[in-house]
XYZ file of C-alpha atoms in Angstrom:
349
model
C 257.553 17.083 -15.687
C 261.227 17.864 -15.705
C 263.961 15.509 -14.582
C 264.860 18.226 -12.045
C 261.546 17.951 -10.074
C 261.767 15.975 -6.873
C 259.551 12.953 -6.317
C 258.173 14.606 -3.223
C 259.413 16.309 -0.048
C 261.016 13.956 2.318
C 259.292 14.018 5.744
C 262.544 13.809 7.667
C 266.252 14.203 7.115
C 267.599 13.310 3.528
C 269.594 10.109 3.968
C 270.415 9.618 0.169
C 269.767 12.495 -2.440
C 269.561 10.801 -5.746
C 268.218 13.737 -7.735
C 271.563 14.656 -9.358
C 275.236 14.652 -8.791
C 274.947 18.474 -8.559
C 273.831 18.062 -4.912
C 277.308 16.994 -3.501
C 278.826 19.100 -0.751
C 282.480 19.894 -0.429
C 284.384 17.580 1.808
C 286.518 18.842 4.708
C 289.610 18.699 2.701
C 288.089 20.548 -0.292
C 286.808 23.293 2.279
C 290.323 23.563 3.655
C 291.742 24.110 0.118
C 289.238 26.796 -0.533
C 289.886 28.447 2.762
C 293.595 28.621 2.094
C 293.273 29.717 -1.491
C 295.399 32.527 -2.776
C 293.163 34.907 -4.540
C 293.211 38.017 -6.856
C 290.822 39.953 -9.153
C 289.936 37.395 -11.963
C 288.389 40.199 -14.125
C 291.794 41.711 -14.186
C 293.314 38.326 -14.833
C 295.114 38.462 -11.479
C 293.612 35.424 -9.711
C 296.391 32.757 -9.605
C 294.178 29.844 -8.933
C 291.660 30.769 -11.652
C 294.599 31.085 -14.084
C 295.892 27.865 -12.930
C 292.551 25.877 -13.310
C 291.992 27.370 -16.789
C 295.516 26.310 -17.961
C 295.240 22.999 -16.213
C 292.040 21.909 -18.168
C 293.113 23.432 -21.440
C 296.322 21.522 -21.364
C 294.624 18.320 -20.366
C 292.288 18.505 -23.107
C 294.821 19.567 -25.753
C 293.312 23.100 -26.151
C 295.056 26.513 -26.184
C 293.053 28.357 -23.559
C 290.326 28.003 -20.820
C 287.740 30.240 -19.251
C 286.074 29.632 -15.806
C 282.528 30.419 -15.547
C 279.729 30.049 -12.863
C 277.711 27.397 -14.518
C 277.634 24.806 -17.425
C 274.707 26.648 -18.838
C 276.787 29.747 -19.109
C 279.764 27.680 -20.520
C 277.585 26.221 -23.307
C 276.089 29.590 -24.001
C 279.396 31.470 -24.284
C 280.599 28.553 -26.576
C 277.651 28.925 -28.904
C 277.917 32.805 -28.861
C 281.513 32.754 -29.592
C 281.006 30.534 -32.568
C 277.821 31.982 -34.000
C 276.566 35.468 -34.870
C 272.993 36.608 -35.007
C 271.019 34.751 -37.726
C 273.370 31.796 -37.525
C 272.427 28.323 -36.378
C 273.480 25.509 -34.084
C 272.645 21.922 -34.968
C 272.306 19.689 -32.010
C 270.258 16.885 -30.487
C 266.651 17.280 -29.424
C 267.236 15.677 -25.942
C 270.701 17.519 -25.496
C 270.843 20.177 -22.861
C 271.505 23.093 -25.119
C 268.118 22.423 -26.847
C 266.049 21.123 -23.985
C 267.186 22.444 -20.594
C 268.963 25.921 -21.063
C 266.113 28.055 -21.663
C 267.016 28.632 -25.332
C 269.646 31.171 -24.198
C 271.454 31.264 -27.443
C 268.328 32.158 -29.225
C 267.106 34.587 -26.624
C 270.321 36.423 -26.013
C 272.296 35.885 -29.213
C 269.719 35.663 -31.943
C 271.057 32.153 -32.720
C 268.822 29.489 -34.303
C 268.742 25.955 -32.759
C 267.955 23.144 -35.131
C 267.236 19.801 -33.181
C 268.003 16.407 -34.619
C 266.758 13.012 -33.402
C 269.104 11.364 -30.865
C 269.907 7.690 -31.367
C 269.682 4.930 -28.695
C 273.463 5.389 -27.956
C 272.971 9.128 -27.332
C 274.684 10.117 -30.679
C 273.800 11.947 -33.772
C 273.786 10.270 -37.278
C 276.219 11.808 -39.677
C 273.838 11.735 -42.678
C 271.215 13.729 -40.539
C 273.907 16.370 -39.588
C 274.805 16.717 -43.127
C 271.220 16.963 -44.187
C 270.466 19.702 -41.569
C 273.079 22.005 -43.033
C 271.259 24.772 -44.921
C 271.840 25.913 -48.473
C 273.369 29.381 -48.919
C 269.959 30.964 -49.377
C 268.485 34.178 -47.726
C 265.470 32.153 -46.617
C 267.464 30.209 -44.082
C 269.831 30.803 -41.110
C 273.423 30.222 -41.760
C 274.425 26.778 -40.280
C 277.502 27.476 -38.299
C 278.010 25.123 -35.354
C 277.474 21.397 -34.390
C 277.020 20.933 -30.727
C 277.356 17.373 -29.415
C 276.921 16.037 -25.892
C 278.753 13.316 -23.958
C 277.444 11.772 -21.669
C 273.758 12.038 -22.772
C 271.294 10.799 -20.072
C 274.256 9.080 -18.557
C 275.084 7.222 -21.803
C 278.787 7.465 -22.929
C 278.449 7.936 -26.635
C 281.137 5.679 -28.370
C 284.151 7.508 -29.574
C 283.707 6.331 -33.220
C 280.144 7.597 -33.179
C 281.420 11.036 -31.863
C 284.224 11.191 -34.480
C 281.856 10.174 -37.249
C 279.457 12.960 -36.307
C 282.253 15.662 -35.845
C 283.807 14.591 -39.140
C 280.422 14.957 -40.977
C 279.915 18.499 -39.406
C 283.388 19.572 -40.345
C 282.907 18.275 -43.959
C 279.797 20.387 -44.243
C 281.610 23.577 -43.000
C 280.612 23.388 -39.421
C 282.581 24.212 -36.294
C 282.158 21.792 -33.387
C 281.363 22.139 -29.659
C 280.998 19.527 -26.951
C 278.786 19.794 -23.960
C 280.961 17.725 -21.772
C 279.092 18.486 -18.460
C 280.106 14.959 -17.416
C 283.111 14.757 -19.540
C 285.096 12.657 -17.065
C 282.226 10.117 -16.533
C 282.312 9.722 -20.390
C 286.188 8.991 -20.624
C 285.884 6.750 -17.511
C 283.223 4.709 -19.095
C 284.816 4.693 -22.668
C 288.401 3.915 -21.183
C 289.885 6.558 -23.494
C 292.363 9.503 -22.805
C 290.975 13.008 -22.308
C 292.306 14.248 -25.504
C 290.704 11.371 -27.475
C 287.391 12.700 -26.464
C 288.331 16.344 -26.794
C 290.229 16.353 -30.034
C 287.180 16.324 -32.545
C 286.008 19.694 -31.114
C 287.006 23.195 -31.368
C 285.532 24.008 -27.901
C 284.575 21.799 -24.967
C 282.509 22.586 -21.806
C 283.290 20.704 -18.727
C 281.424 20.950 -15.495
C 283.152 20.635 -12.110
C 280.087 20.693 -9.890
C 278.497 17.400 -11.121
C 280.499 14.131 -10.773
C 283.561 15.795 -9.584
C 281.948 17.290 -6.509
C 283.097 20.948 -6.537
C 280.323 23.415 -5.432
C 280.421 25.725 -8.331
C 281.826 26.135 -11.802
C 282.578 24.918 -15.290
C 285.424 25.613 -17.774
C 285.211 26.431 -21.394
C 288.339 25.330 -23.335
C 289.304 25.989 -26.861
C 291.443 28.120 -29.298
C 292.657 31.400 -27.759
C 290.638 33.673 -30.232
C 287.320 31.963 -29.400
C 288.164 31.883 -25.707
C 288.863 35.816 -25.885
C 285.478 36.322 -27.461
C 283.915 34.215 -24.820
C 285.644 36.115 -21.971
C 284.282 39.478 -23.256
C 280.729 37.830 -23.456
C 281.053 36.426 -19.936
C 281.549 40.004 -18.793
C 278.524 41.108 -20.739
C 276.477 38.423 -19.301
C 277.424 39.271 -15.567
C 279.686 36.209 -15.304
C 282.978 38.071 -14.472
C 283.938 37.251 -10.897
C 286.517 38.890 -8.734
C 288.311 36.864 -5.900
C 287.051 33.592 -7.294
C 290.233 31.572 -6.486
C 288.273 29.999 -3.557
C 286.176 28.380 -6.325
C 289.027 27.528 -8.518
C 290.640 25.910 -5.440
C 287.551 23.495 -5.111
C 287.862 22.775 -8.988
C 291.526 22.100 -8.779
C 290.880 19.626 -5.857
C 288.200 17.897 -7.685
C 290.397 17.402 -10.768
C 293.214 16.101 -8.725
C 291.317 13.903 -6.317
C 287.800 12.917 -7.686
C 288.373 11.829 -11.238
C 289.697 8.348 -10.625
C 286.859 7.700 -8.054
C 284.174 8.079 -10.599
C 284.385 4.335 -11.197
C 282.854 3.829 -7.717
C 279.813 5.830 -8.790
C 279.459 3.650 -11.856
C 279.932 0.437 -10.052
C 277.230 1.578 -7.386
C 274.815 2.492 -10.287
C 275.354 -0.936 -11.864
C 274.702 -2.596 -8.567
C 271.573 -0.592 -7.962
C 270.274 -1.441 -11.428
C 270.921 -5.170 -10.850
C 268.976 -5.015 -7.540
C 266.113 -3.264 -8.969
C 265.817 -5.855 -11.736
C 265.730 -8.625 -9.255
C 263.012 -6.920 -7.286
C 260.906 -6.762 -10.480
C 259.087 -3.496 -9.836
C 259.704 -2.026 -13.202
C 261.779 -1.525 -16.262
C 265.407 -0.590 -15.498
C 268.301 0.728 -17.429
C 271.662 2.055 -16.298
C 274.429 3.966 -17.915
C 277.657 5.379 -16.130
C 276.388 6.878 -12.803
C 272.695 7.007 -13.661
C 269.894 4.514 -13.185
C 266.421 4.798 -14.724
C 263.491 3.087 -13.397
C 259.894 3.110 -15.083
C 257.663 1.653 -12.296
C 255.220 -1.035 -13.580
C 251.621 -0.447 -12.907
C 250.577 -0.532 -9.220
C 254.080 0.420 -8.052
C 254.266 3.830 -6.289
C 257.630 5.369 -5.385
C 256.289 8.034 -3.178
C 256.931 5.957 -0.026
C 260.604 6.431 -0.616
C 260.659 9.996 0.507
C 259.441 8.852 4.079
C 262.730 6.684 4.125
C 264.827 9.923 3.549
C 265.407 9.268 -0.270
C 265.082 12.162 -2.496
C 264.770 11.460 -6.160
C 263.182 12.780 -9.454
C 259.617 11.995 -10.363
C 258.867 9.425 -12.946
C 258.352 10.853 -16.463
C 257.748 7.965 -17.163
C 261.265 6.878 -16.009
C 262.678 8.053 -12.657
C 266.349 9.062 -12.849
C 268.563 8.151 -9.866
C 272.067 9.584 -9.935
C 275.093 8.058 -7.946
C 277.642 10.336 -6.830
C 280.397 11.054 -4.209
C 277.964 11.786 -1.322
C 276.317 8.409 -1.776
C 278.689 6.271 0.382
C 278.324 2.693 1.356
C 276.019 3.487 4.282
C 273.725 5.672 2.213
C 273.728 3.195 -0.602
C 272.765 0.211 1.630
C 270.046 2.406 2.969
C 268.719 2.936 -0.654
C 268.774 -0.956 -1.255
C 266.871 -1.508 1.992
C 264.209 1.072 1.208
C 263.660 -0.430 -2.249
C 263.442 -3.947 -0.638
C 260.644 -2.629 1.570
C 258.887 -1.027 -1.185
C 258.896 -4.270 -3.172
C 257.676 -6.230 -0.233
C 254.725 -3.836 0.255
C 253.864 -4.173 -3.402
C 253.835 -7.862 -3.114
C 251.661 -7.799 -0.044
C 249.097 -5.206 -1.613
């Protein structure tokens, strides 16, 4: 079962939605910024806020240009298609989104092969495995072209030295480099590094605005001007060219200005939830950045949480719970009480 499947339908109003940080809704101030946005036709390059958003993220990450797109999946897809031609290959991790959760778009739409490597406990790829996966110049093989890494991976902020080792190994073997940075800002918050520290090893970086940052829509792909120009053409081809999309860029700019620093709150609540669950002794618990994973022990059923208005993913075997800006102190306290009641029921059974 996918991590995106709900545990069960809640029987009443949802009090705390822990399925993902994609479920956040724009706050009143973000809605006001969207309503007041100056707009133009982005396909013509005339939307001022789209242009500002693209330039803002490109500058922050030390890249030449940016491209606003509707989703992180499209951002990664455009990155891979800009780097690779038909019959060429992307090397990535077997649990990374570009391999597991993006419908093999690069293969289906671009004729690009995907080579999956084992992912280490810290979420990284081993340098030797990367070099070993690069194909010989032989007509029997696809041409190895791109290394695609991910940070965070299942909430884990991959250490910076591991990222640099992997990227260096890929470059030494002739590969270009791409980062799926859907939760880029969660990663730098956990690592305590500068934005450019994480972005520098990569030619292109995809950053999602609608996960931890709380915007309703959109991702930005940043990189060299020539690759971003190719990606822009492909965005049009894929139907991703939008017109007066400045209302969406306004939300993204608001999120970048207001919601990066507060990511520490989500990480702290995730840590507190993990500690609480360990004390309840209802299963194995792990936590990384804004995510908590619970594997219920035998005899523990989580289905009753839906009756308490808590939406969450189904165990497979671990249940993923994601903390985000819409889980405030009131909602968080409700989650803790619901787990207390579940544990009490288990002890009484």
